Amino acid sequence: MLFRTMTAMALVLGATTAQAEGPELVINGEIPITTRAPAPEHMEYVREVMSGWEFRSPETQAFEADDFENPGMIFAEDGRTAFSQPLGDTDQSCASCHESPETLAGARAVYPKWDPEREEVQTIEMQINECITERAGAEAWGYTSQPMTNMSALLASVSRGMPVNVAIDGPAHDTWLQGKEIYYTRYGQLELSCANCHEDNYGNMIRADHLSQGQINGFPTYRLKNAKLNSVHDRFKGCVRDTRAETFSPGSPEFIALELYVASRGNGLSVEGPAVRN
Amino acid sequence: MKAGICHAAGVVALVLAPISAPAAPAPSDVVYDEYGSVAESLTGAAGDPVKGADVMANRGLGNCVACHLVSDLDEVPFHGEVGPALDGVADRWTEADLRGIVANAKMVFPGTIMPAFYKNEGYTRPGDAFTGNAADGPLDPLLTAEQVEDVVAYLMTLKE
């Protein structure tokens, strides 16, 4: 018993040291990524925030260091092609208003964000659809559809390395509070909250999974498990489903609020999408 | 005629058997003491530790090893570390304590992450198992009374 406890402690200590001195992520040898940062002030129980990258195996981590190795970048490139193609049967494209994807660098870092005209918090998917429907007059893309996730991967990729910095005060504050409440609610027959797994137990194994902080700075993520790009709300849906709960839908007010809250827990980490996860 | 009587007697025995065994209490009728222990077997009988080990390991049943290391179940891959190792647990707790912990750990450890395995109401957005859809109708507890007793019987074998 004593022996086992000591082994367990050694393992825990070992892991902490290894993480403290852990490898650093630099993409293409030129974009340094902040994968650990002091926790934003609003967080009460966590001192340091960590990208999901920190919790993955060295093999999975390596995919992200080079765009030619990162399968997520293939989808971002599809997004780049779509950027200058006509939307629906209009003669408008993203490029009609935005010269290049690079001119949108920085956008990903501040979404979800308050939209003063619509008087609501918007995710980047909602902003993309606002451009498509209201500016170009074309039909909206499905919230988690392939074109949408490709475009969000492109917008993330041109912001990589910039610090996540979503605003939680002012008019967005109520939505943020709603998201916080959802984060700490114990859903489903297993009665588990996001915090039970991603705040109280990050670093621990739950069966075969190494629990991360459930950060979204790396989204959309390419998962080796399902070999596709996964959007933030799809991931939320999967995690809520795993508590044996009735999930919320992608694009729902609940998931928008939750996204703002979870994003704010990553303020200070770099935008890292499209990241690679298992 | 003789054969007929025999047959009839057999049927009576079959019908009587389940009636003579006490019915398991509904989850809400389980009696917990002030420490969260449950003195009475939920089935009125002892559980089967071999079946209990399977419930502990099986992802579709208890999946206890998702959170707990159990060295005795070494052949089962991937034990978690969210909860304490269960080695020697029978030295630390009585059978009644363990029954309470398995049936509803929140009665023993307030606010614990450990799910309640013999409970079927009082949830927020209960789903239909892992489908993500709303539950349609009342839920079954995660484990049956028999399975709880089987797990308790297995935990009682974990001595150091």
Tab-separated table of C-alpha atoms in Angstrom:
chain	number	residue	atom	x	y	z
A	1	MET	CA	0.000	0.000	0.000
A	2	LEU	CA	2.687	2.436	1.077
A	3	PHE	CA	4.824	1.333	-1.812
A	4	ARG	CA	1.987	1.891	-4.253
A	5	THR	CA	1.231	5.319	-2.901
A	6	MET	CA	4.856	6.290	-3.271
A	7	THR	CA	4.987	5.000	-6.823
A	8	ALA	CA	1.870	6.955	-7.637
A	9	MET	CA	3.407	10.086	-6.137
A	10	ALA	CA	6.588	9.596	-8.077
A	11	LEU	CA	4.544	9.296	-11.241
A	12	VAL	CA	2.610	12.436	-10.458
A	13	LEU	CA	5.743	14.379	-9.598
A	14	GLY	CA	7.479	13.011	-12.673
A	15	ALA	CA	4.636	14.157	-14.866
A	16	THR	CA	4.664	17.639	-13.363
A	17	THR	CA	8.384	18.048	-13.874
A	18	ALA	CA	8.206	16.688	-17.396
A	19	GLN	CA	5.444	19.162	-18.201
A	20	ALA	CA	7.260	22.086	-16.643
A	21	GLU	CA	10.320	21.386	-18.762
A	22	GLY	CA	8.213	20.071	-21.619
A	23	PRO	CA	8.867	20.661	-25.278
A	24	GLU	CA	7.806	23.898	-26.860
A	25	LEU	CA	5.663	24.201	-29.916
A	26	VAL	CA	7.031	26.256	-32.780
A	27	ILE	CA	5.097	25.867	-36.022
A	28	ASN	CA	7.141	25.723	-39.258
A	29	GLY	CA	10.133	26.892	-37.261
A	30	GLU	CA	8.666	30.403	-37.203
A	31	ILE	CA	5.394	30.639	-35.225
A	32	PRO	CA	5.993	30.167	-31.488
A	33	ILE	CA	2.863	28.925	-29.728
A	34	THR	CA	2.158	29.709	-26.090
A	35	THR	CA	0.844	26.403	-24.763
A	36	ARG	CA	1.017	27.362	-21.053
A	37	ALA	CA	0.136	30.723	-19.562
A	38	PRO	CA	-0.803	32.219	-16.206
A	39	ALA	CA	-4.549	31.723	-15.704
A	40	PRO	CA	-6.698	34.759	-16.484
A	41	GLU	CA	-7.817	36.629	-13.380
A	42	HIS	CA	-11.418	35.455	-13.533
A	43	MET	CA	-10.396	31.838	-12.936
A	44	GLU	CA	-10.654	30.883	-9.305
A	45	TYR	CA	-9.356	27.331	-9.160
A	46	VAL	CA	-6.634	27.098	-11.796
A	47	ARG	CA	-3.292	28.852	-11.707
A	48	GLU	CA	-1.931	27.967	-15.115
A	49	VAL	CA	-3.826	27.345	-18.322
A	50	MET	CA	-2.598	24.765	-20.792
A	51	SER	CA	-3.381	23.962	-24.372
A	52	GLY	CA	-4.641	20.444	-25.107
A	53	TRP	CA	-1.358	20.049	-27.011
A	54	GLU	CA	0.456	19.704	-23.679
A	55	PHE	CA	-1.484	16.534	-22.902
A	56	ARG	CA	-0.924	14.677	-26.145
A	57	SER	CA	1.773	12.119	-26.948
A	58	PRO	CA	5.034	13.309	-28.540
A	59	GLU	CA	3.952	11.664	-31.818
A	60	THR	CA	0.658	13.563	-31.890
A	61	GLN	CA	2.375	16.777	-30.793
A	62	ALA	CA	4.853	16.512	-33.659
A	63	PHE	CA	2.118	16.745	-36.326
A	64	GLU	CA	1.539	20.354	-35.410
A	65	ALA	CA	5.098	21.552	-35.769
A	66	ASP	CA	4.986	21.455	-39.556
A	67	ASP	CA	2.095	22.414	-41.829
A	68	PHE	CA	3.012	19.657	-44.268
A	69	GLU	CA	2.536	17.111	-41.481
A	70	ASN	CA	-0.645	18.664	-40.081
A	71	PRO	CA	-3.670	17.021	-41.746
A	72	GLY	CA	-5.828	19.921	-40.525
A	73	MET	CA	-3.991	22.273	-42.880
A	74	ILE	CA	-5.397	20.416	-45.908
A	75	PHE	CA	-8.838	21.610	-44.800
A	76	ALA	CA	-7.585	25.120	-44.130
A	77	GLU	CA	-6.262	25.105	-47.721
A	78	ASP	CA	-9.725	24.042	-48.950
A	79	GLY	CA	-11.015	27.032	-47.003
A	80	ARG	CA	-8.470	29.227	-48.777
A	81	THR	CA	-9.730	28.047	-52.163
A	82	ALA	CA	-13.338	28.703	-51.104
A	83	PHE	CA	-12.349	32.188	-49.886
A	84	SER	CA	-12.208	33.530	-53.418
A	85	GLN	CA	-14.951	31.398	-54.952
A	86	PRO	CA	-18.462	32.766	-55.570
A	87	LEU	CA	-20.868	32.188	-52.696
A	88	GLY	CA	-23.947	30.288	-53.862
A	89	ASP	CA	-25.046	31.673	-57.239
A	90	THR	CA	-23.969	35.204	-56.356
A	91	ASP	CA	-20.926	36.897	-57.835
A	92	GLN	CA	-19.650	37.674	-54.342
A	93	SER	CA	-16.926	35.844	-52.454
A	94	CYS	CA	-15.199	36.463	-49.151
A	95	ALA	CA	-12.435	38.042	-51.226
A	96	SER	CA	-14.886	40.674	-52.551
A	97	CYS	CA	-14.790	42.327	-49.119
A	98	HIS	CA	-11.595	40.938	-47.592
A	99	GLU	CA	-8.586	41.155	-49.823
A	100	SER	CA	-6.982	37.999	-48.449
A	101	PRO	CA	-7.404	35.629	-45.500
A	102	GLU	CA	-4.321	37.302	-43.991
A	103	THR	CA	-6.217	40.593	-43.667
A	104	LEU	CA	-8.444	38.733	-41.164
A	105	ALA	CA	-5.488	37.779	-38.966
A	106	GLY	CA	-6.416	38.432	-35.345
A	107	ALA	CA	-10.138	37.866	-35.758
A	108	ARG	CA	-10.116	34.301	-34.438
A	109	ALA	CA	-8.404	35.467	-31.243
A	110	VAL	CA	-11.311	37.680	-30.114
A	111	TYR	CA	-14.282	35.437	-30.949
A	112	PRO	CA	-16.897	34.818	-29.599
A	113	LYS	CA	-17.534	38.526	-29.510
A	114	TRP	CA	-20.398	40.962	-28.910
A	115	ASP	CA	-22.068	42.174	-32.100
A	116	PRO	CA	-23.518	45.631	-31.359
A	117	GLU	CA	-25.925	45.638	-34.338
A	118	ARG	CA	-27.427	42.277	-33.594
A	119	GLU	CA	-27.038	42.789	-29.859
A	120	GLU	CA	-25.823	39.271	-29.287
A	121	VAL	CA	-22.609	37.356	-28.777
A	122	GLN	CA	-21.436	35.885	-32.058
A	123	THR	CA	-19.160	32.952	-32.675
A	124	ILE	CA	-16.893	33.097	-35.697
A	125	GLU	CA	-19.227	30.660	-37.479
A	126	MET	CA	-22.118	33.103	-36.931
A	127	GLN	CA	-20.001	35.958	-38.271
A	128	ILE	CA	-19.082	33.911	-41.344
A	129	ASN	CA	-22.764	33.184	-41.941
A	130	GLU	CA	-23.649	36.852	-41.440
A	131	CYS	CA	-21.211	37.725	-44.232
A	132	ILE	CA	-22.574	34.974	-46.456
A	133	THR	CA	-26.255	35.821	-45.999
A	134	GLU	CA	-26.370	39.566	-45.402
A	135	ARG	CA	-23.419	40.836	-47.379
A	136	ALA	CA	-23.295	38.327	-50.219
A	137	GLY	CA	-27.002	37.409	-50.178
A	138	ALA	CA	-26.226	33.708	-50.410
A	139	GLU	CA	-27.565	30.820	-48.387
A	140	ALA	CA	-26.100	30.138	-44.932
A	141	TRP	CA	-23.720	27.244	-44.379
A	142	GLY	CA	-24.588	24.553	-41.856
A	143	TYR	CA	-23.106	25.367	-38.478
A	144	THR	CA	-20.808	22.348	-38.390
A	145	SER	CA	-20.744	21.682	-42.155
A	146	GLN	CA	-17.493	20.989	-43.968
A	147	PRO	CA	-17.274	24.381	-45.754
A	148	MET	CA	-17.900	26.155	-42.447
A	149	THR	CA	-15.313	24.156	-40.525
A	150	ASN	CA	-12.781	24.561	-43.349
A	151	MET	CA	-13.302	28.338	-43.298
A	152	SER	CA	-12.962	28.475	-39.532
A	153	ALA	CA	-9.742	26.437	-39.844
A	154	LEU	CA	-8.425	28.951	-42.374
A	155	LEU	CA	-9.274	31.892	-40.116
A	156	ALA	CA	-7.651	30.162	-37.155
A	157	SER	CA	-4.527	29.353	-39.172
A	158	VAL	CA	-3.866	32.989	-40.104
A	159	SER	CA	-4.142	33.959	-36.408
A	160	ARG	CA	-1.822	31.290	-35.076
A	161	GLY	CA	0.516	32.513	-32.382
A	162	MET	CA	-1.708	35.446	-31.413
A	163	PRO	CA	-3.017	35.399	-27.843
A	164	VAL	CA	-6.648	34.441	-27.312
A	165	ASN	CA	-8.276	37.541	-25.893
A	166	VAL	CA	-12.064	37.363	-25.706
A	167	ALA	CA	-13.902	40.122	-23.861
A	168	ILE	CA	-16.040	39.019	-20.942
A	169	ASP	CA	-17.125	42.399	-19.598
A	170	GLY	CA	-19.537	44.966	-20.991
A	171	PRO	CA	-22.503	43.705	-22.975
A	172	ALA	CA	-21.051	40.188	-23.310
A	173	HIS	CA	-20.976	39.688	-19.566
A	174	ASP	CA	-24.440	38.139	-19.156
A	175	THR	CA	-23.739	35.572	-21.850
A	176	TRP	CA	-20.405	34.821	-20.208
A	177	LEU	CA	-22.138	34.246	-16.856
A	178	GLN	CA	-24.611	31.917	-18.525
A	179	GLY	CA	-21.715	29.962	-20.034
A	180	LYS	CA	-20.011	29.762	-16.676
A	181	GLU	CA	-23.137	28.351	-15.115
A	182	ILE	CA	-23.332	25.679	-17.819
A	183	TYR	CA	-19.646	24.839	-17.282
A	184	TYR	CA	-20.282	24.024	-13.631
A	185	THR	CA	-23.641	22.236	-14.060
A	186	ARG	CA	-23.565	18.494	-13.515
A	187	TYR	CA	-25.509	17.069	-16.438
A	188	GLY	CA	-26.937	13.680	-17.234
A	189	GLN	CA	-27.250	10.425	-15.381
A	190	LEU	CA	-23.515	10.467	-14.624
A	191	GLU	CA	-23.938	13.933	-13.065
A	192	LEU	CA	-20.716	15.334	-14.481
A	193	SER	CA	-19.856	18.937	-15.235
A	194	CYS	CA	-17.154	20.204	-17.571
A	195	ALA	CA	-15.278	21.233	-14.434
A	196	ASN	CA	-15.384	17.718	-12.937
A	197	CYS	CA	-13.225	16.458	-15.783
A	198	HIS	CA	-11.370	19.497	-17.129
A	199	GLU	CA	-10.779	21.558	-13.985
A	200	ASP	CA	-10.635	19.005	-11.157
A	201	ASN	CA	-8.966	16.204	-13.094
A	202	TYR	CA	-6.803	17.514	-15.926
A	203	GLY	CA	-3.599	15.530	-16.065
A	204	ASN	CA	-5.376	12.393	-14.822
A	205	MET	CA	-6.214	9.387	-16.931
A	206	ILE	CA	-9.901	8.539	-17.300
A	207	ARG	CA	-9.764	5.022	-18.681
A	208	ALA	CA	-7.544	5.398	-21.793
A	209	ASP	CA	-7.903	9.186	-22.077
A	210	HIS	CA	-5.464	11.722	-20.666
A	211	LEU	CA	-7.708	14.547	-19.486
A	212	SER	CA	-6.754	18.031	-20.655
A	213	GLN	CA	-8.188	21.346	-19.535
A	214	GLY	CA	-10.700	21.174	-22.396
A	215	GLN	CA	-9.345	24.384	-23.925
A	216	ILE	CA	-10.582	25.510	-27.345
A	217	ASN	CA	-7.606	27.585	-28.521
A	218	GLY	CA	-6.718	24.766	-30.953
A	219	PHE	CA	-10.088	24.547	-32.710
A	220	PRO	CA	-11.138	23.380	-35.133
A	221	THR	CA	-9.069	20.306	-34.325
A	222	TYR	CA	-8.103	17.479	-36.585
A	223	ARG	CA	-8.655	14.291	-34.594
A	224	LEU	CA	-6.699	11.191	-35.527
A	225	LYS	CA	-9.570	9.185	-34.044
A	226	ASN	CA	-12.186	10.272	-36.578
A	227	ALA	CA	-9.800	11.624	-39.234
A	228	LYS	CA	-11.686	14.857	-39.731
A	229	LEU	CA	-11.839	18.437	-38.558
A	230	ASN	CA	-13.973	18.879	-35.451
A	231	SER	CA	-15.693	22.115	-34.574
A	232	VAL	CA	-15.986	23.468	-31.040
A	233	HIS	CA	-19.697	22.743	-30.730
A	234	ASP	CA	-19.278	19.189	-32.013
A	235	ARG	CA	-16.723	18.601	-29.288
A	236	PHE	CA	-19.014	20.108	-26.625
A	237	LYS	CA	-21.810	17.892	-27.874
A	238	GLY	CA	-19.659	14.780	-27.552
A	239	CYS	CA	-18.593	15.644	-24.027
A	240	VAL	CA	-22.162	16.356	-22.864
A	241	ARG	CA	-23.387	13.157	-24.512
A	242	ASP	CA	-20.747	11.218	-22.579
A	243	THR	CA	-22.408	12.250	-19.310
A	244	ARG	CA	-25.556	10.381	-20.443
A	245	ALA	CA	-27.302	13.717	-20.872
A	246	GLU	CA	-29.526	15.261	-23.482
A	247	THR	CA	-27.062	17.467	-25.339
A	248	PHE	CA	-27.530	20.983	-26.645
A	249	SER	CA	-27.339	21.553	-30.397
A	250	PRO	CA	-24.432	23.118	-32.288
A	251	GLY	CA	-25.228	26.800	-32.727
A	252	SER	CA	-27.657	26.832	-29.764
A	253	PRO	CA	-27.636	29.807	-27.356
A	254	GLU	CA	-26.344	27.470	-24.633
A	255	PHE	CA	-23.311	26.363	-26.647
A	256	ILE	CA	-22.603	29.932	-27.789
A	257	ALA	CA	-22.531	31.047	-24.144
A	258	LEU	CA	-20.441	28.025	-23.163
A	259	GLU	CA	-18.010	28.762	-26.002
A	260	LEU	CA	-17.507	32.330	-24.812
A	261	TYR	CA	-16.866	31.100	-21.285
A	262	VAL	CA	-14.500	28.275	-22.284
A	263	ALA	CA	-12.655	30.583	-24.701
A	264	SER	CA	-12.152	33.068	-21.858
A	265	ARG	CA	-10.539	30.328	-19.782
A	266	GLY	CA	-7.903	30.195	-22.518
A	267	ASN	CA	-7.195	33.942	-22.661
A	268	GLY	CA	-3.416	34.186	-22.940
A	269	LEU	CA	-2.879	30.916	-24.811
A	270	SER	CA	-2.061	31.184	-28.494
A	271	VAL	CA	-4.558	30.573	-31.248
A	272	GLU	CA	-3.366	27.177	-32.439
A	273	GLY	CA	-5.998	25.861	-34.870
A	274	PRO	CA	-6.208	23.710	-36.775
A	275	ALA	CA	-4.583	21.682	-33.987
A	276	VAL	CA	-4.030	17.925	-34.036
A	277	ARG	CA	-5.494	15.755	-31.287
A	278	ASN	CA	-6.111	12.068	-30.823
B	1	MET	CA	-52.701	-37.801	-13.771
B	2	LYS	CA	-49.676	-38.220	-11.549
B	3	ALA	CA	-47.556	-36.532	-14.152
B	4	GLY	CA	-50.151	-33.763	-14.264
B	5	ILE	CA	-49.841	-33.060	-10.551
B	6	CYS	CA	-46.077	-33.026	-10.724
B	7	HIS	CA	-46.219	-30.562	-13.570
B	8	ALA	CA	-48.653	-28.333	-11.718
B	9	ALA	CA	-46.455	-28.417	-8.615
B	10	GLY	CA	-43.490	-27.406	-10.734
B	11	VAL	CA	-45.345	-24.391	-12.072
B	12	VAL	CA	-46.354	-23.343	-8.569
B	13	ALA	CA	-42.750	-23.571	-7.411
B	14	LEU	CA	-41.598	-21.409	-10.325
B	15	VAL	CA	-44.201	-18.789	-9.635
B	16	LEU	CA	-43.539	-18.791	-5.911
B	17	ALA	CA	-39.769	-18.534	-6.096
B	18	PRO	CA	-39.557	-14.891	-7.127
B	19	ILE	CA	-42.325	-13.925	-4.734
B	20	SER	CA	-40.613	-15.525	-1.756
B	21	ALA	CA	-37.351	-13.584	-2.454
B	22	PRO	CA	-37.829	-9.981	-1.220
B	23	ALA	CA	-38.167	-7.503	-4.079
B	24	ALA	CA	-35.224	-5.112	-4.338
B	25	PRO	CA	-36.095	-1.660	-2.957
B	26	ALA	CA	-36.660	1.100	-5.489
B	27	PRO	CA	-33.595	3.366	-5.574
B	28	SER	CA	-35.469	6.052	-3.632
B	29	ASP	CA	-36.393	3.526	-0.909
B	30	VAL	CA	-32.841	2.443	-0.088
B	31	VAL	CA	-32.075	3.238	3.558
B	32	TYR	CA	-28.752	5.033	4.116
B	33	ASP	CA	-27.461	5.679	7.630
B	34	GLU	CA	-25.937	9.008	8.620
B	35	TYR	CA	-22.564	8.040	7.117
B	36	GLY	CA	-24.113	6.884	3.862
B	37	SER	CA	-23.814	3.159	4.588
B	38	VAL	CA	-26.479	0.661	3.578
B	39	ALA	CA	-26.782	-2.249	5.991
B	40	GLU	CA	-29.191	-4.500	4.106
B	41	SER	CA	-28.335	-6.349	0.918
B	42	LEU	CA	-30.430	-4.825	-1.879
B	43	THR	CA	-31.409	-8.314	-3.001
B	44	GLY	CA	-31.577	-9.964	0.390
B	45	ALA	CA	-28.788	-12.270	-0.762
B	46	ALA	CA	-25.023	-12.261	-1.178
B	47	GLY	CA	-23.636	-11.130	-4.537
B	48	ASP	CA	-21.354	-13.046	-6.895
B	49	PRO	CA	-17.810	-11.614	-6.862
B	50	VAL	CA	-16.941	-13.083	-10.267
B	51	LYS	CA	-19.828	-11.269	-11.912
B	52	GLY	CA	-18.936	-8.206	-9.840
B	53	ALA	CA	-15.443	-8.111	-11.340
B	54	ASP	CA	-16.995	-8.091	-14.806
B	55	VAL	CA	-19.338	-5.233	-13.905
B	56	MET	CA	-16.323	-3.253	-12.640
B	57	ALA	CA	-14.376	-3.707	-15.867
B	58	ASN	CA	-17.164	-3.510	-18.444
B	59	ARG	CA	-17.501	-0.129	-20.143
B	60	GLY	CA	-21.229	-0.678	-20.637
B	61	LEU	CA	-21.826	-1.497	-16.950
B	62	GLY	CA	-19.918	-0.097	-13.950
B	63	ASN	CA	-16.772	0.890	-15.858
B	64	CYS	CA	-15.280	1.506	-12.413
B	65	VAL	CA	-11.749	1.072	-13.754
B	66	ALA	CA	-12.310	4.205	-15.860
B	67	CYS	CA	-11.567	6.096	-12.651
B	68	HIS	CA	-10.000	3.531	-10.301
B	69	LEU	CA	-6.905	1.359	-10.401
B	70	VAL	CA	-7.663	-2.213	-9.345
B	71	SER	CA	-4.445	-4.252	-9.419
B	72	ASP	CA	-6.432	-7.486	-9.168
B	73	LEU	CA	-7.989	-6.657	-12.577
B	74	ASP	CA	-4.584	-6.307	-14.216
B	75	GLU	CA	-5.685	-8.121	-17.364
B	76	VAL	CA	-8.211	-5.345	-18.084
B	77	PRO	CA	-6.520	-2.499	-20.013
B	78	PHE	CA	-6.487	1.181	-19.048
B	79	HIS	CA	-7.276	1.881	-15.426
B	80	GLY	CA	-7.946	5.513	-14.616
B	81	GLU	CA	-6.646	7.700	-11.814
B	82	VAL	CA	-9.577	10.016	-11.139
B	83	GLY	CA	-10.488	8.086	-7.958
B	84	PRO	CA	-8.283	6.327	-5.395
B	85	ALA	CA	-6.876	2.850	-6.103
B	86	LEU	CA	-9.280	0.238	-4.777
B	87	ASP	CA	-6.576	-2.202	-3.665
B	88	GLY	CA	-7.225	-3.195	-0.064
B	89	VAL	CA	-10.548	-1.375	-0.014
B	90	ALA	CA	-12.165	-4.117	2.106
B	91	ASP	CA	-9.644	-3.347	4.860
B	92	ARG	CA	-10.760	0.275	4.952
B	93	TRP	CA	-14.535	-0.057	4.670
B	94	THR	CA	-17.254	-2.407	5.868
B	95	GLU	CA	-19.604	-4.165	3.490
B	96	ALA	CA	-22.362	-1.717	4.446
B	97	ASP	CA	-20.072	1.248	3.654
B	98	LEU	CA	-19.128	-0.211	0.292
B	99	ARG	CA	-22.777	-0.842	-0.568
B	100	GLY	CA	-23.535	2.804	0.193
B	101	ILE	CA	-20.541	4.016	-1.844
B	102	VAL	CA	-21.559	1.974	-4.882
B	103	ALA	CA	-25.286	2.695	-4.614
B	104	ASN	CA	-24.840	6.446	-4.148
B	105	ALA	CA	-21.336	7.688	-3.385
B	106	LYS	CA	-22.684	11.210	-2.853
B	107	MET	CA	-24.186	10.027	0.446
B	108	VAL	CA	-20.678	9.136	1.666
B	109	PHE	CA	-18.553	11.758	-0.118
B	110	PRO	CA	-20.705	14.860	-0.619
B	111	GLY	CA	-20.131	16.432	-4.026
B	112	THR	CA	-17.963	13.571	-5.296
B	113	ILE	CA	-17.421	13.123	-9.017
B	114	MET	CA	-18.264	9.420	-8.609
B	115	PRO	CA	-21.609	8.636	-10.239
B	116	ALA	CA	-24.461	7.122	-8.208
B	117	PHE	CA	-25.079	3.628	-9.552
B	118	TYR	CA	-28.382	2.883	-7.813
B	119	LYS	CA	-30.317	6.045	-8.425
B	120	ASN	CA	-32.721	6.921	-11.220
B	121	GLU	CA	-34.046	10.438	-10.769
B	122	GLY	CA	-33.087	13.977	-9.834
B	123	TYR	CA	-30.880	14.602	-12.884
B	124	THR	CA	-30.314	17.696	-15.011
B	125	ARG	CA	-31.137	16.955	-18.689
B	126	PRO	CA	-31.127	13.174	-18.340
B	127	GLY	CA	-30.373	11.469	-21.622
B	128	ASP	CA	-31.252	8.173	-23.230
B	129	ALA	CA	-27.982	6.387	-22.378
B	130	PHE	CA	-25.160	7.724	-24.601
B	131	THR	CA	-27.329	8.795	-27.552
B	132	GLY	CA	-27.379	12.483	-26.627
B	133	ASN	CA	-31.184	12.420	-26.935
B	134	ALA	CA	-33.568	13.158	-24.092
B	135	ALA	CA	-34.481	10.181	-21.924
B	136	ASP	CA	-37.849	8.908	-22.914
B	137	GLY	CA	-39.609	7.897	-19.729
B	138	PRO	CA	-38.181	6.958	-16.335
B	139	LEU	CA	-34.563	5.846	-16.246
B	140	ASP	CA	-33.238	2.567	-14.932
B	141	PRO	CA	-30.451	2.903	-12.392
B	142	LEU	CA	-26.974	2.462	-13.921
B	143	LEU	CA	-26.693	-0.933	-12.208
B	144	THR	CA	-29.405	-3.357	-11.071
B	145	ALA	CA	-29.703	-4.325	-7.403
B	146	GLU	CA	-28.056	-7.682	-8.286
B	147	GLN	CA	-25.158	-5.956	-10.010
B	148	VAL	CA	-24.622	-3.656	-7.024
B	149	GLU	CA	-24.468	-6.696	-4.744
B	150	ASP	CA	-22.097	-8.474	-7.149
B	151	VAL	CA	-19.782	-5.442	-7.103
B	152	VAL	CA	-19.937	-5.220	-3.309
B	153	ALA	CA	-19.106	-8.933	-3.071
B	154	TYR	CA	-16.108	-8.387	-5.358
B	155	LEU	CA	-14.909	-5.292	-3.447
B	156	MET	CA	-15.045	-7.373	-0.234
B	157	THR	CA	-12.376	-9.644	-1.767
B	158	LEU	CA	-9.941	-6.715	-2.134
B	159	LYS	CA	-7.865	-7.206	1.029
B	160	GLU	CA	-4.172	-6.617	1.445
